[in-house]
Each structure stands twice: as C-alpha cells, then as structure tokens.
Coordinates of C-alpha atoms in Angstrom, one line a residue:
M1 CA -154.3 -1.9 65.8
Q2 CA -157.2 -2.0 63.1
Q3 CA -155.8 0.5 60.7
A4 CA -152.4 -1.6 60.9
Q5 CA -154.7 -4.6 59.7
A6 CA -156.2 -2.7 57.3
A7 CA -152.8 -1.5 55.9
Y8 CA -151.5 -4.9 55.8
R9 CA -154.6 -6.4 54.3
T10 CA -154.5 -3.9 51.6
A11 CA -150.6 -4.3 51.0
A12 CA -151.3 -8.3 51.0
N13 CA -153.5 -8.0 48.1
P14 CA -152.1 -9.7 45.2
I15 CA -151.0 -7.5 42.0
R16 CA -152.9 -8.0 39.2
T17 CA -151.4 -8.5 35.9
P18 CA -153.2 -7.3 32.7
R19 CA -154.2 -10.6 31.7
G20 CA -155.7 -11.1 35.1
A21 CA -157.5 -8.1 34.8
E22 CA -158.8 -9.2 31.2
Y23 CA -159.8 -12.4 32.3
D24 CA -161.8 -10.5 35.2
A25 CA -163.5 -8.4 32.7
F26 CA -164.7 -11.6 30.6
A27 CA -165.7 -13.7 34.0
R28 CA -167.5 -10.5 35.0
I29 CA -169.5 -10.0 31.7
T30 CA -169.6 -13.9 31.2
G31 CA -171.7 -14.1 34.1
R32 CA -174.1 -11.7 33.3
L33 CA -174.6 -13.2 29.9
R34 CA -175.2 -16.5 31.6
A35 CA -177.7 -15.0 34.0
V36 CA -180.0 -13.3 31.3
S37 CA -179.5 -16.8 29.5
R38 CA -180.8 -19.0 32.0
S39 CA -183.5 -16.8 33.9
P40 CA -186.6 -14.9 32.4
A41 CA -184.7 -11.5 31.9
G42 CA -186.3 -8.3 30.4
F43 CA -185.0 -6.8 27.3
R44 CA -183.3 -4.3 29.6
D45 CA -181.0 -6.7 31.5
I46 CA -180.5 -8.7 28.1
A47 CA -179.7 -5.1 26.5
A48 CA -177.3 -4.1 29.1
A49 CA -175.0 -7.3 29.2
I50 CA -175.1 -7.5 25.4
H51 CA -173.8 -3.8 25.7
D52 CA -171.3 -4.3 28.2
N53 CA -170.0 -7.7 26.1
R54 CA -169.8 -5.6 22.6
R55 CA -167.7 -2.9 24.8
L56 CA -165.4 -5.4 26.0
W57 CA -164.9 -6.7 22.4
T58 CA -164.7 -3.3 20.9
I59 CA -161.8 -2.6 23.4
L60 CA -160.0 -5.9 22.4
A61 CA -160.3 -5.0 18.6
T62 CA -159.2 -1.5 18.9
D63 CA -156.2 -2.6 20.9
A64 CA -155.4 -5.8 18.5
V65 CA -155.1 -3.2 15.5
G66 CA -152.9 -0.8 17.6
D67 CA -149.3 -0.1 16.7
G68 CA -148.2 -1.4 20.1
N69 CA -149.8 -4.4 20.1
L70 CA -147.0 -6.9 20.4
L71 CA -149.4 -10.1 19.7
P72 CA -149.0 -12.4 16.8
P73 CA -150.5 -11.2 13.2
E74 CA -152.6 -14.5 13.2
L75 CA -154.0 -14.1 16.9
R76 CA -155.0 -10.5 16.1
A77 CA -156.7 -11.5 13.1
R78 CA -158.7 -13.9 15.3
I79 CA -159.7 -11.3 17.8
L80 CA -160.8 -9.2 14.8
Y81 CA -162.8 -12.1 13.8
L82 CA -164.4 -12.6 17.1
A83 CA -165.0 -9.2 17.9
E84 CA -166.9 -8.9 14.1
F85 CA -169.0 -12.0 15.1
T86 CA -169.7 -10.6 18.6
R87 CA -171.2 -7.5 17.2
V88 CA -173.1 -9.4 14.3
H89 CA -174.6 -11.9 16.8
S90 CA -175.1 -9.4 19.6
G91 CA -177.7 -7.5 17.0
R92 CA -179.4 -10.9 16.2
V93 CA -179.7 -11.3 20.0
L94 CA -181.4 -7.8 20.6
R95 CA -183.4 -8.0 17.3
A96 CA -184.6 -11.3 16.8
G97 CA -184.3 -12.8 20.1
A98 CA -181.2 -15.1 18.7
A99 CA -179.5 -17.5 21.5
V100 CA -176.8 -16.0 24.2
E101 CA -174.8 -19.1 24.2
P102 CA -172.7 -18.5 21.2
L103 CA -171.4 -15.2 23.0
I104 CA -171.1 -17.1 26.2
E105 CA -169.0 -20.0 24.6
I106 CA -166.6 -17.6 22.8
N107 CA -166.0 -15.7 26.0
T108 CA -165.6 -18.7 28.0
A109 CA -162.9 -20.0 25.2
V110 CA -161.0 -16.8 25.9
M111 CA -161.2 -17.0 29.8
R112 CA -159.6 -20.4 29.2
G113 CA -156.7 -18.9 27.0
L114 CA -156.3 -16.4 29.2
A115 CA -156.0 -18.7 32.3
G116 CA -153.6 -20.8 30.1
R117 CA -156.0 -23.7 29.8
D118 CA -156.6 -23.5 25.8
G119 CA -156.7 -27.2 25.2
T120 CA -153.9 -27.2 22.8
T121 CA -151.5 -28.6 25.7

C-alpha cells in the first residue's frame, strides 16, 4: 500500500516547465543573496552566493546568444546587458563590499517576468 501511495505521489507531481525551472533557480539563488545581505555573513557565504548568481547569469547570457534562441532580439539584448551588469557589480561586491541589493532587485524583476507579473499589464 505504501509503495502504491508513493508511486501515485510521484506521478501526481506537476510537470516543471522550462520557465518554471528558471523561476525556481532564480528564487533559490535570490533567497541566498537575501540571506547574506540581511545577516552578518562571512566572506565565504557571500562569495558562494555571488558565484552561483554569476553562473546563473552566464547560463542565461550563453543561451541568449545561441542560434536556437527564439526570444526577440531586444529581449536577448536586455538579458546580455543584465548579465554584464551582474558580472561587474558582483566584482564590486566581492572586492569593495558593495551592496548586494541591486543583484536582488534584478533577479526579483526577472522572477516577476517569469511569473507573468512584469508590471506592464
């Protein structure tokens, strides 16, 4: 009986869309950025959160320039701009102790867009 219930639970899980997976990645990483910005985190924790955020934006930028990307050119350009800003500002956070909040704000705006709440409607 327990095996049948476990099998049903697995089958009942919703199917994750690529957009949902992107949202989840942003939510997880943004949560880590918030945590290090709100508490007296050590450099190792800050660096780890920044590193993961940079990796996420590198993946997005790489996808944006790919031949198979079907996003409009203007949106692809915005993604590249934000990826570059994230790279530069992340360096400032690590080298000079700049605020993490701009990175959190960018990620949160992207999450709103992924959730269909971009503020333009």
